[in-house]
Short mmCIF file of C-alpha atoms and ligand atoms in Angstrom, two decimals:
data_model
loop_
_atom_site.label_atom_id
_atom_site.label_comp_id
_atom_site.label_asym_id
_atom_site.label_seq_id
_atom_site.Cartn_x
_atom_site.Cartn_y
_atom_site.Cartn_z
CA MET A 1 4.14 -16.76 -9.55
CA ILE A 2 4.75 -17.00 -5.80
CA PRO A 3 7.96 -15.21 -4.84
CA LEU A 4 10.50 -17.39 -3.11
CA SER A 5 10.37 -15.07 -0.02
CA GLU A 6 6.80 -16.23 0.58
CA LEU A 7 7.94 -19.91 0.97
CA HIS A 8 8.48 -21.48 4.25
CA ALA A 9 11.65 -21.40 6.35
CA GLU A 10 13.33 -24.76 6.85
CA SER A 11 12.48 -24.78 10.51
CA ASP A 12 8.83 -24.73 9.79
CA TRP A 13 8.55 -28.27 8.29
CA GLN A 14 11.06 -29.59 10.88
CA VAL A 15 8.67 -28.34 13.50
CA GLU A 16 5.49 -29.81 11.67
CA LEU A 17 7.54 -33.13 11.39
CA GLN A 18 8.14 -33.37 15.13
CA ALA A 19 4.41 -32.95 15.68
CA VAL A 20 3.31 -35.68 13.35
CA VAL A 21 0.28 -37.65 15.03
CA ARG A 22 1.35 -41.26 16.06
CA SER A 23 -1.77 -42.15 18.03
CA GLY A 24 -4.86 -43.74 16.19
CA ARG A 25 -6.91 -42.69 19.12
CA GLN A 26 -6.01 -39.06 18.74
CA LEU A 27 -6.39 -39.17 14.98
CA LEU A 28 -9.87 -40.62 15.33
CA SER A 29 -10.99 -38.24 18.10
CA GLN A 30 -9.91 -35.25 16.01
CA LEU A 31 -12.11 -36.59 13.16
CA GLY A 32 -15.10 -37.33 15.39
CA LEU A 33 -14.78 -41.11 14.64
CA ASP A 34 -15.41 -44.12 16.76
CA ALA A 35 -12.44 -46.66 16.67
CA GLN A 36 -14.56 -49.78 16.42
CA ALA A 37 -16.83 -48.51 13.79
CA VAL A 38 -13.84 -47.90 11.54
CA GLY A 39 -11.91 -51.06 12.25
CA TYR A 40 -9.10 -49.42 13.97
CA SER A 41 -6.31 -51.77 15.20
CA GLU A 42 -3.64 -50.72 17.64
CA LEU A 43 -1.92 -54.07 17.11
CA ALA A 44 -1.61 -53.57 13.32
CA GLY A 45 0.17 -50.22 14.20
CA GLU A 46 2.82 -51.97 16.37
CA ASP A 47 3.91 -53.79 13.27
CA PHE A 48 4.14 -50.68 11.20
CA PRO A 49 3.57 -47.54 13.26
CA LEU A 50 0.82 -45.16 12.43
CA LYS A 51 2.26 -41.72 11.36
CA VAL A 52 0.57 -38.80 9.77
CA PRO A 53 1.29 -35.13 9.69
CA GLN A 54 -1.36 -32.63 10.79
CA SER A 55 -1.32 -30.90 7.38
CA PHE A 56 -2.61 -34.22 5.82
CA ILE A 57 -5.25 -34.82 8.42
CA SER A 58 -6.70 -31.18 7.89
CA ARG A 59 -7.51 -32.42 4.35
CA MET A 60 -9.68 -35.37 5.69
CA THR A 61 -13.53 -34.84 6.19
CA HIS A 62 -14.60 -34.73 9.73
CA GLY A 63 -16.98 -37.76 10.56
CA ASP A 64 -16.19 -39.63 7.29
CA PRO A 65 -15.15 -43.30 8.16
CA ASP A 66 -14.41 -43.80 4.35
CA ASP A 67 -12.27 -40.74 3.90
CA PRO A 68 -9.74 -41.68 1.26
CA LEU A 69 -6.98 -40.00 3.00
CA LEU A 70 -7.81 -41.42 6.32
CA ARG A 71 -7.77 -44.92 4.82
CA GLN A 72 -4.27 -44.64 3.49
CA VAL A 73 -2.89 -44.01 7.06
CA LEU A 74 -5.29 -45.74 9.56
CA SER A 75 -4.05 -49.06 10.89
CA VAL A 76 -6.88 -51.46 10.65
CA SER A 77 -7.55 -55.10 11.69
CA ALA A 78 -7.65 -56.30 8.03
CA GLU A 79 -3.79 -55.88 8.00
CA LEU A 80 -3.47 -58.70 10.48
CA LEU A 81 -4.96 -61.24 8.11
CA GLN A 82 -2.45 -63.68 6.45
CA VAL A 83 -3.10 -63.81 2.77
CA PRO A 84 -1.15 -66.21 0.44
CA GLY A 85 0.87 -64.40 -2.00
CA PHE A 86 1.49 -61.36 0.24
CA GLY A 87 4.97 -61.35 1.54
CA ASP A 88 7.59 -59.12 3.21
CA ASP A 89 9.74 -58.19 0.36
CA PRO A 90 7.36 -58.33 -2.83
CA VAL A 91 9.87 -56.42 -5.32
CA GLY A 92 12.93 -58.34 -4.23
CA GLU A 93 14.76 -55.16 -3.16
CA THR A 94 16.48 -56.66 -0.14
CA ARG A 95 17.51 -59.76 -2.16
CA ASP A 96 18.80 -58.47 -5.43
CA ASN A 97 20.21 -55.36 -6.99
CA ILE A 98 22.03 -53.95 -3.90
CA THR A 99 25.24 -53.20 -5.87
CA HIS A 100 26.65 -51.04 -3.09
CA PRO A 101 25.47 -50.12 0.27
CA GLY A 102 22.62 -47.59 -0.23
CA VAL A 103 22.50 -47.94 -4.07
CA ILE A 104 19.97 -50.12 -6.06
CA GLN A 105 20.76 -50.60 -9.68
CA LYS A 106 17.90 -52.54 -11.33
CA TYR A 107 17.32 -50.74 -14.66
CA HIS A 108 19.64 -49.49 -17.46
CA GLY A 109 21.39 -46.18 -16.95
CA ARG A 110 19.60 -45.34 -13.68
CA ALA A 111 20.98 -45.88 -10.15
CA LEU A 112 18.66 -45.40 -7.09
CA LEU A 113 20.31 -43.86 -4.05
CA ILE A 114 18.49 -44.59 -0.74
CA LEU A 115 18.97 -41.57 1.19
CA SER A 116 16.79 -41.87 4.12
CA GLY A 117 14.80 -44.90 5.65
CA GLY A 118 12.14 -42.81 7.17
CA CYS A 119 9.06 -40.91 5.91
CA ALA A 120 6.82 -38.30 7.13
CA ILE A 121 3.82 -40.35 6.67
CA ASN A 122 3.39 -44.17 7.01
CA CYS A 123 1.21 -45.38 4.05
CA ARG A 124 -0.43 -48.64 5.02
CA TYR A 125 -0.14 -50.12 1.62
CA CYS A 126 3.68 -49.42 1.47
CA PHE A 127 5.91 -52.15 0.06
CA ARG A 128 8.63 -51.10 2.35
CA ARG A 129 6.56 -51.65 5.49
CA HIS A 130 8.52 -54.69 6.61
CA PHE A 131 12.01 -53.43 5.64
CA PRO A 132 14.59 -53.38 8.45
CA TYR A 133 15.23 -49.43 8.08
CA ASN A 134 17.02 -47.52 10.60
CA GLU A 135 15.82 -44.06 10.06
CA ASN A 136 19.27 -42.48 10.45
CA ARG A 137 21.40 -44.91 8.73
CA ASN A 138 22.90 -42.76 5.91
CA SER A 139 26.08 -41.57 7.25
CA ARG A 140 28.02 -39.03 5.37
CA GLU A 141 30.73 -41.65 4.67
CA GLU A 142 28.15 -43.92 3.12
CA TRP A 143 27.06 -41.19 0.79
CA LEU A 144 30.58 -40.60 -0.16
CA HIS A 145 31.17 -44.14 -0.98
CA ALA A 146 27.80 -44.25 -3.11
CA VAL A 147 28.80 -41.09 -4.95
CA ARG A 148 32.24 -42.64 -5.76
CA HIS A 149 30.69 -45.72 -7.07
CA ILE A 150 28.30 -43.76 -9.34
CA ALA A 151 31.35 -41.74 -10.46
CA ASP A 152 33.12 -44.92 -11.33
CA ASP A 153 30.30 -46.23 -13.51
CA PRO A 154 29.86 -44.30 -16.91
CA SER A 155 26.81 -46.25 -17.84
CA ILE A 156 24.74 -44.27 -15.28
CA SER A 157 23.31 -41.10 -16.57
CA GLU A 158 20.55 -40.62 -14.10
CA VAL A 159 20.53 -40.70 -10.33
CA ILE A 160 17.26 -41.26 -8.53
CA LEU A 161 17.09 -40.04 -4.92
CA SER A 162 14.74 -42.36 -3.11
CA GLY A 163 14.11 -43.72 0.38
CA GLY A 164 12.06 -43.74 2.52
CA ASP A 165 11.63 -39.99 1.64
CA PRO A 166 14.88 -38.27 0.47
CA LEU A 167 13.60 -35.01 1.19
CA LEU A 168 13.87 -35.63 4.88
CA VAL A 169 17.34 -34.73 4.72
CA SER A 170 17.97 -30.88 5.12
CA ASP A 171 18.42 -28.34 2.44
CA GLN A 172 22.19 -28.14 3.25
CA GLN A 173 22.75 -31.84 2.99
CA LEU A 174 20.71 -31.98 -0.25
CA LYS A 175 22.69 -29.14 -1.80
CA SER A 176 25.91 -30.54 -0.98
CA LEU A 177 24.99 -33.95 -2.51
CA VAL A 178 23.55 -32.39 -5.59
CA GLY A 179 26.87 -30.54 -6.01
CA GLN A 180 28.80 -33.71 -5.69
CA LEU A 181 26.61 -35.46 -8.25
CA ALA A 182 26.72 -32.50 -10.60
CA ALA A 183 30.42 -32.71 -10.72
CA ILE A 184 30.27 -36.25 -12.23
CA PRO A 185 30.42 -35.72 -15.97
CA HIS A 186 28.51 -38.72 -17.27
CA LEU A 187 25.35 -37.70 -15.09
CA GLN A 188 22.62 -35.92 -17.10
CA ARG A 189 19.64 -36.10 -14.75
CA LEU A 190 18.80 -35.99 -11.15
CA ARG A 191 15.50 -37.40 -10.11
CA VAL A 192 13.94 -37.18 -6.73
CA HIS A 193 10.98 -39.53 -5.57
CA SER A 194 9.36 -37.94 -2.76
CA ARG A 195 5.85 -37.70 -0.98
CA LEU A 196 6.96 -34.89 0.99
CA PRO A 197 5.58 -31.94 -1.19
CA ILE A 198 2.11 -33.63 -0.99
CA VAL A 199 1.94 -34.58 2.59
CA LEU A 200 3.98 -31.75 4.24
CA PRO A 201 3.99 -28.91 1.60
CA SER A 202 5.98 -26.67 4.00
CA ARG A 203 8.94 -28.85 2.93
CA VAL A 204 9.10 -26.95 -0.25
CA THR A 205 11.47 -24.26 0.97
CA ALA A 206 13.44 -21.74 -1.17
CA GLY A 207 16.58 -23.97 -0.39
CA LEU A 208 14.82 -27.08 -1.86
CA VAL A 209 13.79 -25.07 -5.16
CA ASN A 210 17.34 -23.72 -5.32
CA ALA A 211 19.06 -27.04 -4.79
CA LEU A 212 16.94 -28.68 -7.59
CA ALA A 213 16.62 -25.74 -10.06
CA GLY A 214 20.18 -24.41 -9.59
CA THR A 215 22.28 -27.38 -10.87
CA ARG A 216 23.55 -28.18 -14.35
CA LEU A 217 21.67 -31.49 -14.02
CA GLN A 218 18.15 -31.70 -15.37
CA SER A 219 15.85 -32.19 -12.36
CA VAL A 220 12.77 -34.22 -12.21
CA LEU A 221 10.75 -34.46 -9.17
CA VAL A 222 8.34 -37.39 -8.99
CA VAL A 223 5.69 -36.90 -6.22
CA HIS A 224 3.23 -39.35 -4.93
CA SER A 225 -0.50 -38.42 -4.57
CA ASN A 226 -3.31 -40.98 -4.88
CA HIS A 227 -6.40 -38.71 -4.52
CA GLY A 228 -7.62 -35.22 -5.61
CA ASN A 229 -8.38 -34.39 -1.93
CA GLU A 230 -4.73 -34.37 -1.27
CA ILE A 231 -4.10 -31.42 -3.51
CA ASN A 232 -5.23 -28.38 -1.59
CA THR A 233 -4.29 -24.80 -1.97
CA GLU A 234 -1.11 -25.09 -0.08
CA VAL A 235 0.11 -28.10 -2.02
CA LYS A 236 -0.82 -26.41 -5.26
CA ASN A 237 1.23 -23.14 -4.29
CA ALA A 238 4.24 -25.32 -3.29
CA LEU A 239 4.07 -27.43 -6.45
CA ARG A 240 3.65 -24.33 -8.74
CA LYS A 241 6.80 -22.98 -7.13
CA LEU A 242 8.76 -25.95 -8.11
CA SER A 243 7.25 -26.24 -11.58
CA SER A 244 7.96 -22.59 -12.34
CA GLY A 245 11.62 -23.29 -12.00
CA LYS A 246 13.23 -25.71 -14.45
CA ILE A 247 12.03 -28.87 -12.53
CA THR A 248 9.94 -31.46 -14.39
CA LEU A 249 7.06 -32.55 -12.16
CA LEU A 250 5.48 -36.02 -12.35
CA ASN A 251 3.18 -38.02 -10.09
CA GLN A 252 3.12 -41.60 -9.26
CA ALA A 253 0.03 -43.14 -7.54
CA VAL A 254 -0.92 -46.59 -6.39
CA LEU A 255 -4.33 -47.94 -7.42
CA LEU A 256 -5.96 -48.70 -4.07
CA ALA A 257 -9.43 -50.33 -3.37
CA GLY A 258 -11.71 -47.92 -1.59
CA ILE A 259 -9.36 -45.01 -2.17
CA ASN A 260 -9.08 -44.19 -5.79
CA ASP A 261 -10.51 -47.27 -7.94
CA THR A 262 -13.15 -45.19 -9.70
CA GLU A 263 -12.95 -43.37 -12.92
CA ASP A 264 -14.28 -40.13 -11.28
CA GLU A 265 -11.59 -40.07 -8.62
CA LEU A 266 -8.72 -40.96 -11.00
CA ALA A 267 -9.79 -38.24 -13.48
CA ASP A 268 -10.09 -35.72 -10.69
CA LEU A 269 -6.52 -36.65 -9.46
CA SER A 270 -5.04 -36.03 -12.95
CA GLU A 271 -6.89 -32.76 -13.33
CA GLN A 272 -5.86 -31.57 -9.95
CA LEU A 273 -2.32 -32.43 -10.44
CA PHE A 274 -2.21 -30.72 -13.77
CA THR A 275 -3.62 -27.47 -12.27
CA ALA A 276 -0.35 -27.61 -10.13
CA GLY A 277 1.88 -28.12 -12.96
CA VAL A 278 2.24 -31.99 -12.41
CA LEU A 279 1.83 -34.74 -15.11
CA PRO A 280 0.65 -38.10 -14.16
CA TYR A 281 3.30 -40.68 -14.78
CA TYR A 282 2.70 -44.12 -13.21
CA LEU A 283 -0.42 -45.70 -11.71
CA HIS A 284 1.08 -48.74 -9.88
CA LEU A 285 -0.77 -51.87 -9.20
CA LEU A 286 -0.25 -52.80 -5.48
CA ASP A 287 2.96 -54.53 -4.34
CA ARG A 288 1.81 -57.74 -2.73
CA VAL A 289 3.08 -56.88 0.65
CA ARG A 290 1.89 -58.63 3.78
CA GLY A 291 -0.97 -56.52 5.50
CA ALA A 292 -2.06 -54.78 2.26
CA ALA A 293 -4.33 -57.34 0.71
CA HIS A 294 -7.40 -55.39 1.39
CA PHE A 295 -6.18 -52.60 -1.05
CA GLU A 296 -5.74 -54.78 -4.05
CA VAL A 297 -7.32 -53.89 -7.30
CA THR A 298 -7.18 -56.49 -10.09
CA ALA A 299 -5.17 -55.82 -13.19
CA ARG A 300 -8.36 -56.30 -15.19
CA ARG A 301 -10.16 -53.55 -13.27
CA GLY A 302 -6.96 -51.37 -13.59
CA LEU A 303 -7.16 -51.72 -17.32
CA GLU A 304 -10.88 -50.99 -17.43
CA LEU A 305 -10.19 -47.70 -15.44
CA ILE A 306 -7.34 -46.66 -17.87
CA THR A 307 -9.68 -47.15 -20.79
CA GLN A 308 -12.27 -45.02 -19.09
CA LEU A 309 -9.77 -42.44 -18.58
CA GLU A 310 -8.49 -42.48 -22.14
CA ASN A 311 -12.10 -41.94 -23.31
CA ARG A 312 -12.48 -38.87 -21.02
CA LEU A 313 -9.17 -37.05 -20.67
CA PRO A 314 -6.37 -35.69 -22.91
CA GLY A 315 -3.77 -38.49 -23.46
CA TYR A 316 -1.23 -36.64 -21.47
CA LEU A 317 -3.53 -36.88 -18.23
CA VAL A 318 -3.62 -40.57 -18.35
CA PRO A 319 -1.06 -42.35 -16.19
CA ARG A 320 0.63 -45.65 -17.31
CA LEU A 321 -0.66 -48.78 -15.51
CA VAL A 322 2.53 -50.48 -14.27
CA ARG A 323 3.45 -53.46 -12.13
CA GLU A 324 6.82 -54.04 -10.42
CA ASP A 325 8.12 -57.45 -11.04
CA ALA A 326 11.42 -58.69 -9.49
CA GLY A 327 13.97 -59.38 -12.07
CA GLU A 328 12.67 -57.44 -15.11
CA PRO A 329 14.59 -54.94 -17.23
CA ALA A 330 11.89 -52.33 -16.70
CA LYS A 331 8.83 -51.55 -14.82
CA ALA A 332 6.28 -53.84 -16.42
CA ARG A 333 3.54 -51.90 -18.31
CA VAL A 334 0.25 -53.69 -17.85
CA THR A 335 -1.56 -53.95 -21.08
CA ALA A 336 -3.53 -57.33 -20.68
CA ALA A 337 -5.12 -58.84 -17.75
CA PRO A 338 -3.75 -62.37 -16.86
C1 LIG B 1 11.12 -47.45 -10.51
C2 LIG B 1 12.60 -47.64 -10.26
C3 LIG B 1 13.46 -47.01 -11.26
C4 LIG B 1 12.88 -45.95 -12.20
O1 LIG B 1 12.10 -46.57 -13.20
P1 LIG B 1 11.42 -45.60 -14.40
O2 LIG B 1 10.71 -46.57 -15.16
O3 LIG B 1 12.71 -44.97 -15.11
O4 LIG B 1 10.60 -44.66 -13.58
C5 LIG B 1 14.77 -47.14 -11.14
N1 LIG B 1 15.35 -48.04 -10.23
C6 LIG B 1 14.48 -48.79 -9.48
C7 LIG B 1 15.22 -49.76 -8.39
C8 LIG B 1 13.09 -48.67 -9.57
O5 LIG B 1 12.42 -49.29 -8.54
S1 LIG B 2 5.71 -42.00 1.48
FE1 LIG B 2 6.20 -43.67 0.10
S2 LIG B 2 7.93 -44.77 0.98
FE2 LIG B 2 7.03 -43.63 2.68
S3 LIG B 2 5.45 -44.93 3.56
FE3 LIG B 2 4.40 -43.76 1.94
S4 LIG B 2 4.48 -45.07 0.13
FE4 LIG B 2 6.06 -45.86 1.58
#
């Protein structure tokens, strides 16, 4: 066990966040790579800015143009291709399901609360890359309205904090929101969907652990990691601190061409996650968002990989292959190739 006192102070991650790398040239020069040889495109970065924390860069391999972490964040010319079937809102989030400002209710019993529009990292395959997010749009007032809406709907038993990345809010704000949610009698569970514990592990402060572990609600933290190389010692220590409390830790990954679409990489990801107390939950097929076509892996290949994992790993280390379809009652489990 790592004592809470060894965790970072809140100011540490906020300082790191200020220092995120936003220049592709800087990123490539740090890694000793040539812009042309790696297909870097500054133009693609104008559409959806390049953004990556130093902590994540430190896990990339110097001089490797195919580094799986680099490929998740580098803006490249392939993003500029118009590919039929790849649009701006592939999961229908801006059209449907917005029952209240900042709340998305798509599935039974669960309400998703959009806490922050921004992220500490910009993943090139992100289905929200064309959303008109304003990074600071969640005023206290809007939260209050969203919480009141949840309080008025007894069919909701679980609140999912999402974003952008919901853990970009301060510990104080998070604690206050969790307190308001815990006071709603029909709520049983609090779920947080965040990539921060992976990409900026200093975000796992004592205040965060306390906010999630010290509530009557059952807390679930779903992190997002796509490759075993993302899970270094610092990330493991941060995740273990969360899992040693009463917080259930799960991972969702996206199946990405050239990044994690091999049996060995997916098996390694599951095993690395488990050493940190995290169980694999979902493996998503790519949402067909404009600019991400070069990351697509077919459902057939996805199923093949899942079968290989089933033959190699204990069942609890095999994620469920899913696809997000607009207008379905649940995330669609992929069991047969079309
Ligand atoms: C994914 C998602 C959920 C959670 O679905 P689970 O299958 O419970 O993980 C809830 N609401 C929305 C809008 C979602 O996209
Ligand atoms: S952290 Fe998640 S929401 Fe943010 S850019 Fe990456 S995939 Fe998108």
